[in-house]
Short mmCIF file of C-alpha atoms in Angstrom, two decimals:
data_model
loop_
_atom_site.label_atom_id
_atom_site.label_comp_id
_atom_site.label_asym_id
_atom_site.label_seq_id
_atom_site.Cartn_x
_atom_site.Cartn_y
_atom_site.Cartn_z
CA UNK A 1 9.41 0.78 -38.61
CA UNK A 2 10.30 -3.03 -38.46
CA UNK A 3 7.85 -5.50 -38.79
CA UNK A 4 8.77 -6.75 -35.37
CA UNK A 5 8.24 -3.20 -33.84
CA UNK A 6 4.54 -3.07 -35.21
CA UNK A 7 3.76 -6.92 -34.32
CA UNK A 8 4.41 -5.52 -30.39
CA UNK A 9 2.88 -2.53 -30.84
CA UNK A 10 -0.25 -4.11 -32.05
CA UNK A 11 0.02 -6.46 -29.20
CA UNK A 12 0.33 -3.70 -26.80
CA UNK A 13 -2.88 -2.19 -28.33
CA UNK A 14 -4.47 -5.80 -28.68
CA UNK A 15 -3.99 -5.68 -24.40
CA UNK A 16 -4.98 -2.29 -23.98
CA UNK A 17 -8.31 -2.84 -25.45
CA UNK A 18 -8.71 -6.22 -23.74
CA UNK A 19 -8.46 -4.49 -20.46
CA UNK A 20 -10.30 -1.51 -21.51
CA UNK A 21 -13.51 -3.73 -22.74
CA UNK A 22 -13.72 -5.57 -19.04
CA UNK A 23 -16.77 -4.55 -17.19
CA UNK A 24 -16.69 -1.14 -15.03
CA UNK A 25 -16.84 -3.50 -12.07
CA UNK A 26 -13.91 -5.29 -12.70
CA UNK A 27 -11.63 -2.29 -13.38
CA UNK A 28 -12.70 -0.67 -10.54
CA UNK A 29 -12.29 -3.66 -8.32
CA UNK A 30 -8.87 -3.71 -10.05
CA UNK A 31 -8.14 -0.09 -9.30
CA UNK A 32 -8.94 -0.61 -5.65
CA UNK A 33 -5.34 -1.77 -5.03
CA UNK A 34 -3.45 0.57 -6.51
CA UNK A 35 -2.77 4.14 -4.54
CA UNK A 36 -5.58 6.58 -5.01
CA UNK A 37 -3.36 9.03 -6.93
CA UNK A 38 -2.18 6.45 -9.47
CA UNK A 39 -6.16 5.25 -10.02
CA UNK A 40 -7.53 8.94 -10.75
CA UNK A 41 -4.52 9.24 -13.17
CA UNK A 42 -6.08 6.22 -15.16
CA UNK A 43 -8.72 8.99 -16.90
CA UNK A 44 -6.61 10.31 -19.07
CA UNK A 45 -6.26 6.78 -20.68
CA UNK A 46 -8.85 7.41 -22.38
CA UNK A 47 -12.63 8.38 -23.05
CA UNK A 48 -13.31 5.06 -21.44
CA UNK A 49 -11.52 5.28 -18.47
CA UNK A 50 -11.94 8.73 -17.72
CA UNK A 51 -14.68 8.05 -14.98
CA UNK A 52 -14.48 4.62 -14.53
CA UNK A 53 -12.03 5.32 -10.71
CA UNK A 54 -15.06 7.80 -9.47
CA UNK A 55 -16.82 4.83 -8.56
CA UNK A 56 -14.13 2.29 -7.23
CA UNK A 57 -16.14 0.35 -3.96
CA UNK A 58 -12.95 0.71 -1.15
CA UNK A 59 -11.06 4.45 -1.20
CA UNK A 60 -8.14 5.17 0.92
CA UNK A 61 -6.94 9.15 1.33
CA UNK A 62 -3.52 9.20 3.38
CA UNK A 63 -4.05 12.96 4.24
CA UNK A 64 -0.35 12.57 5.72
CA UNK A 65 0.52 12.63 1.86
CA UNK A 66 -1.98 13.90 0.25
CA UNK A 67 -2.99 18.10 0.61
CA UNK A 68 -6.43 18.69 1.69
CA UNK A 69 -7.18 20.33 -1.47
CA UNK A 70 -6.12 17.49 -3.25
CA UNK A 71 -8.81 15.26 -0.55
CA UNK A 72 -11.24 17.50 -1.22
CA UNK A 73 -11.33 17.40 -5.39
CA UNK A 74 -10.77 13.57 -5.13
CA UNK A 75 -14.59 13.40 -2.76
CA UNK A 76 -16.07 16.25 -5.66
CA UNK A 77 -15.14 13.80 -8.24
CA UNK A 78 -16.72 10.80 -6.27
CA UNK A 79 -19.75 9.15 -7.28
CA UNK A 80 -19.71 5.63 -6.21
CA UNK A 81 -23.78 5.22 -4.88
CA UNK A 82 -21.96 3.24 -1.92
CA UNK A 83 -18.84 2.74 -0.49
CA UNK A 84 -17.44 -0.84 0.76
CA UNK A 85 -14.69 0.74 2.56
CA UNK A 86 -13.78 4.32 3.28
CA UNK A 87 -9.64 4.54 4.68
CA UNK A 88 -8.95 8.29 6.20
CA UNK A 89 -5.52 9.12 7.89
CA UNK A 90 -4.56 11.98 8.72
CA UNK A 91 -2.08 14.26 11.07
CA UNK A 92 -1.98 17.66 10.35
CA UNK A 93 -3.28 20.45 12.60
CA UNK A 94 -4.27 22.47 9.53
CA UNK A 95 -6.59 19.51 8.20
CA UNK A 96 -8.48 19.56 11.35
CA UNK A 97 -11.79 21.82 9.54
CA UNK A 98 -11.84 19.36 7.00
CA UNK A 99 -12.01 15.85 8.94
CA UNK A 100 -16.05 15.89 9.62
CA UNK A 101 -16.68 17.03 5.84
CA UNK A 102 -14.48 13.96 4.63
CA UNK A 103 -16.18 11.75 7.39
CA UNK A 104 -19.60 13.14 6.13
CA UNK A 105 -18.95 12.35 2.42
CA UNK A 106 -17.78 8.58 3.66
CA UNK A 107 -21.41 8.51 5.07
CA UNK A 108 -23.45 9.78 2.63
CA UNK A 109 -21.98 7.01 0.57
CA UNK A 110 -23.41 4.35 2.42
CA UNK A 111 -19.47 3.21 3.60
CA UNK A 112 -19.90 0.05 5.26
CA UNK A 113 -16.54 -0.41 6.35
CA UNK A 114 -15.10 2.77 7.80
CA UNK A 115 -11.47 3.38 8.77
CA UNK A 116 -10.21 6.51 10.66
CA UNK A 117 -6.70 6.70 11.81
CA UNK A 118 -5.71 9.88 13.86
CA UNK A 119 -3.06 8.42 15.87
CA UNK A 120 -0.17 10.43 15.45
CA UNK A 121 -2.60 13.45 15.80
CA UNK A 122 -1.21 15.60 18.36
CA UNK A 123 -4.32 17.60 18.63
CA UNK A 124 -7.99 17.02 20.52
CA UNK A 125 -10.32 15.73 18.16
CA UNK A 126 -13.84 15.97 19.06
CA UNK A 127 -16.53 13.29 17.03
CA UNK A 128 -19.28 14.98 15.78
CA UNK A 129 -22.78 13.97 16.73
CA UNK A 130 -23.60 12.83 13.35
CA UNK A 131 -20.81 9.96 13.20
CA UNK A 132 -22.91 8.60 16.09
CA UNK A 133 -25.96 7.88 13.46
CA UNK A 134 -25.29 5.33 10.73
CA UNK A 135 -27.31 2.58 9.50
CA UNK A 136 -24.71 1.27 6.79
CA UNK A 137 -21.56 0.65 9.47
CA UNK A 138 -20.58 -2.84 9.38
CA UNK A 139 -17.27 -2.54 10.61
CA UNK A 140 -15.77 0.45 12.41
CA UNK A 141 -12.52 1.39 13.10
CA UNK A 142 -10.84 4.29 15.35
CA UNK A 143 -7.30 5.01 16.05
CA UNK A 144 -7.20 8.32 18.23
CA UNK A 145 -3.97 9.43 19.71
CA UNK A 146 -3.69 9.75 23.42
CA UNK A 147 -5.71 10.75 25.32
CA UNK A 148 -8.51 11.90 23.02
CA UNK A 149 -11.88 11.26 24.67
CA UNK A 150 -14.94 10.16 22.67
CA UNK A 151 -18.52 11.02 25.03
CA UNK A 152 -21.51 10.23 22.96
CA UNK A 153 -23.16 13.54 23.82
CA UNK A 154 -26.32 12.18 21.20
CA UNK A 155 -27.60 8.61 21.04
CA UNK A 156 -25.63 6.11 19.10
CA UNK A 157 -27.70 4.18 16.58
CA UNK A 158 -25.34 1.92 14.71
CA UNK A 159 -27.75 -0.58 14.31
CA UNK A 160 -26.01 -3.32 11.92
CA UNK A 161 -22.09 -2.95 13.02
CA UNK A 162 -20.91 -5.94 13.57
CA UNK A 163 -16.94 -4.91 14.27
CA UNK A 164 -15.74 -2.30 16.55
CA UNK A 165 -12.29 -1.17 16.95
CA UNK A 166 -11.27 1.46 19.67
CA UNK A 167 -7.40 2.59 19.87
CA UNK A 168 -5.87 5.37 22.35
CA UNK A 169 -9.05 6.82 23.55
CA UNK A 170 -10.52 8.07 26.18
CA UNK A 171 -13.44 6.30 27.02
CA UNK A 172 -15.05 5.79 30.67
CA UNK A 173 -17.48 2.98 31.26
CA UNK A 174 -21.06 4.92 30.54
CA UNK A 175 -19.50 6.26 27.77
CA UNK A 176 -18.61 2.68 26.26
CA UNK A 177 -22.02 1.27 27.45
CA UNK A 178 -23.61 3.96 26.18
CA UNK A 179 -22.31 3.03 22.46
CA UNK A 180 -23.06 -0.80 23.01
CA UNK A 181 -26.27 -0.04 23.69
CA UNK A 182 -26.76 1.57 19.88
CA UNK A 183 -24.65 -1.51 18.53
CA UNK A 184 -27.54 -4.38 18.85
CA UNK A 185 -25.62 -6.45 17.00
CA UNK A 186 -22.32 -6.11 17.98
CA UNK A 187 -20.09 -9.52 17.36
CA UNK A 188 -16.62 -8.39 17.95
CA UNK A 189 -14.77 -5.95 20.29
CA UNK A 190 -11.49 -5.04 19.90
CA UNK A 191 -10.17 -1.97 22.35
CA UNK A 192 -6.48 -0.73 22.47
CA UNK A 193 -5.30 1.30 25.05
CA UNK A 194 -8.53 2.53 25.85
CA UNK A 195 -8.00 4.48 29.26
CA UNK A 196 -10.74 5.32 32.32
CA UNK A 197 -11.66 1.94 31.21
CA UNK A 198 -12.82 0.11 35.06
CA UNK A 199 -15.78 -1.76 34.58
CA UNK A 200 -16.07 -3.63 31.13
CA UNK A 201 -19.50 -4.69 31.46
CA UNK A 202 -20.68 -6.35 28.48
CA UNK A 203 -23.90 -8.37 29.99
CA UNK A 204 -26.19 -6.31 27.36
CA UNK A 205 -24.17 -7.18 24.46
CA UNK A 206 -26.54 -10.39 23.53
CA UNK A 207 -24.36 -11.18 20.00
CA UNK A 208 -21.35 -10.60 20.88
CA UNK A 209 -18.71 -13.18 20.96
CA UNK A 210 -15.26 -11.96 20.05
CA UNK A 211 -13.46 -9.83 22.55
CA UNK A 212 -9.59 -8.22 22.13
CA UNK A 213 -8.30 -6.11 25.03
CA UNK A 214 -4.65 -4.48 24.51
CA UNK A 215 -3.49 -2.62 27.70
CA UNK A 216 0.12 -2.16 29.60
CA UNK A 217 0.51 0.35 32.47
CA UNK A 218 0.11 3.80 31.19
CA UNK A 219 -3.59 2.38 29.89
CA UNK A 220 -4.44 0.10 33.16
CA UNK A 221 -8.44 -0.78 32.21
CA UNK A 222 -10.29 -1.92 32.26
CA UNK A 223 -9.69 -3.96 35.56
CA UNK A 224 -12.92 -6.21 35.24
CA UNK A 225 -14.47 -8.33 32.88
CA UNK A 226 -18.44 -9.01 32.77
CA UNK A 227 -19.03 -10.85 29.22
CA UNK A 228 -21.11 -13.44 30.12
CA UNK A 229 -22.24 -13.81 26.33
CA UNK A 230 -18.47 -14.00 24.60
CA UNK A 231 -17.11 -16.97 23.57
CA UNK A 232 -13.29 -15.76 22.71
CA UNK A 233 -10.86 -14.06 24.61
CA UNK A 234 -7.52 -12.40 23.75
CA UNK A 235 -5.77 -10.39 26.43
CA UNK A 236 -2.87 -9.37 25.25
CA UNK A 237 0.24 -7.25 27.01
CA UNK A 238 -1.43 -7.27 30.31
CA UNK A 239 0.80 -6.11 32.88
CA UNK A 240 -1.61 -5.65 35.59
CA UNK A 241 -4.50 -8.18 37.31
CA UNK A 242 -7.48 -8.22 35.39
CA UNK A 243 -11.00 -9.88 37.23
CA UNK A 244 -12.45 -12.13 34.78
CA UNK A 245 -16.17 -11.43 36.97
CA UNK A 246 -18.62 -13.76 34.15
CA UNK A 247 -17.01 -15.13 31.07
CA UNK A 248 -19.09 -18.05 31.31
CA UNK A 249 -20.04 -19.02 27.58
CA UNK A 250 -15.78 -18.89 27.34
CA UNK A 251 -14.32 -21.60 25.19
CA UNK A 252 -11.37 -19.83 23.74
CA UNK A 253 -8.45 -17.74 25.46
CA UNK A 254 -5.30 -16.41 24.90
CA UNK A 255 -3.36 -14.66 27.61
CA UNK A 256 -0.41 -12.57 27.08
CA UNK A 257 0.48 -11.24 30.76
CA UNK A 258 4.44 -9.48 30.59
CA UNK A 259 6.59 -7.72 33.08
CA UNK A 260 5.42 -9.10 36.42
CA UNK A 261 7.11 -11.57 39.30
CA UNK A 262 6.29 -15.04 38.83
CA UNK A 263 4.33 -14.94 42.32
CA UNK A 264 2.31 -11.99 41.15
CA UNK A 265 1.37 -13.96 37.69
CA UNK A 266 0.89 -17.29 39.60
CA UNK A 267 -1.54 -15.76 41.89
CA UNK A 268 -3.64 -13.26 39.22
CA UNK A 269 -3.61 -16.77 36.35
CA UNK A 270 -5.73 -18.97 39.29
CA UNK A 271 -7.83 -16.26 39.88
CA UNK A 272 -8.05 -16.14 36.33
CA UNK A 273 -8.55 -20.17 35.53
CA UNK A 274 -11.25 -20.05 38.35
CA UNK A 275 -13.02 -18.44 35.66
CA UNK A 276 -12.32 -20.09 32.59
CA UNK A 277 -13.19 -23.00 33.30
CA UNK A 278 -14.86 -24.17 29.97
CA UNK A 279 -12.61 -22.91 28.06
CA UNK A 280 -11.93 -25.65 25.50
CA UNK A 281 -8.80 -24.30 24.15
CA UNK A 282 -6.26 -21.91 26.35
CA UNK A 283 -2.85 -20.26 24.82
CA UNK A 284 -0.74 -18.12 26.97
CA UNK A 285 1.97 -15.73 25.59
CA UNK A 286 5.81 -15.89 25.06
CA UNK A 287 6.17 -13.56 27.68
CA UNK A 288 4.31 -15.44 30.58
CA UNK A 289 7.18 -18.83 29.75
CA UNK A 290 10.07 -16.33 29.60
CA UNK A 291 8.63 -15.27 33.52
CA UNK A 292 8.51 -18.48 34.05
CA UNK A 293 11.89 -19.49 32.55
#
């Protein structure tokens, strides 16, 4: 072997061990943005790194990829005491038993952030009463394929979210109100074409101040708006009117409004700027200058 060879061979090893001696936090941290798959295979490195990716803080399982079995040993293996941010997505009919076990392991982790996209489900999924109780949900987001309903049938108690994030569901207005009320407090509200939406009333939500609303005519609601306590607004593909009934505390609003007659958006925006008022800083939407173009 040339003396060149084994100068970058002990410079290889010189790196290895550099990397190997960093703190267990930092790996894992590091590990975190690689795919899930490729961070497990990191334990056969070595002695030293052959548990350091059971206790990585964020964890994303694409079940669209991976096998349930292969979900399943990844959770045995995990130890992490809790969880910044749990990522589930999933598809597949067949995975359907599994889903609650997965979303039960995320809990019993303490997962702060929690992630669950089911969107290109074409199956009912019901949420099990024990998603509705979690005292470590900061942030919460669902992506549900049409038209999957979600009816607290238990009281919610997600006492410190702060973020909620509701796409293609099913949700009427006492089913909505009923998980505010368990959301005390509750600063942002995102909702995606949420449908049976009529009535957004959002009078109880004391701390909340960010609201998102996507909707276009297949997912009409909701209709009206009573958030006397928010202080941004994003409305965003709107094709039909939308009563703005208190946004009083208002001081930030963008409004996207598409596909409608110029006499039909003239007449629903001053019924809209009635409203708005204080607003301090207002953006509207390509689309409403190309109706107006």
């Amino acid at each position: 072997m040339s003396q060149g060879k084994m100068a970058d061979d002990r410079r290889i090893k010189a790196a290895v061990d550099l990397i190997s001696n960093l703190p267990d936090e930092i790996l894992q941290h590091i590990l975190c943005f690689i795919p899930i798959k490729v961070a497990i295979t990191t334990s056969l490195l070595s002695r030293r790194w052959k548990h350091v990716w059971c206790e990585i803080p964020s964890l994303s399982l694409d079940a669209t990829i991976l096998t349930a079995a292969s979900v399943n040993k990844t959770l045995s293996h995990y130890t992490a005491p809790k969880t910044k941010s749990f990522h589930l997505k999933t598809y597949r009919r067949e995975y359907t038993p599994h889903i609650n076990r997965w979303i039960k392991c995320a809990m019993s982790h303490n997962v702060e952030n929690l992630s669950l996209d089911f969107w290109a489900n074409s199956y009912p999924y019901k949420v099990p009463d024990f998603f509705y109780n979690s005292s470590s949900f900061r942030q919460l987001n669902i992506k549900l394929i049409f038209f999957h309903t979600i009816v607290p049938e238990c009281t919610v108690s997600w006492k410190f979210l702060r973020k909620l994030s509701l796409s293609g569901c099913t949700l009427s207005d006492e089913s909505l109100a009923k998980i505010l009320t368990g959301c005390p407090i509750l600063e942002y509200l995102t909702l995606c074409h949420c449908s049976e939406l009529k009535v957004l009333d959002l009078r109880k939500s004391l701390r909340l101040r960010t609201l998102q609303i996507r909707r276009d005519m297949s997912v009409p609601g909701p209709t009206q708006i009573v958030a006397p306590h928010i202080h941004s607004l994003r409305l965003l593909n709107s094709q039909l009117s939308c009563t703005f009934v208190d946004v009083s505390s208002l001081t930030k609003a963008k409004l996207d409004i598409c596909y409608v007659s110029a006499d039909f958006l003239q007449t629903m925006l001053l019924k809209m700027l009635e409203k708005i008022q204080n607003v301090e800083k207002l953006t509207f939407g390509g689309n409403f200058i190309q109706v107006y173009n």
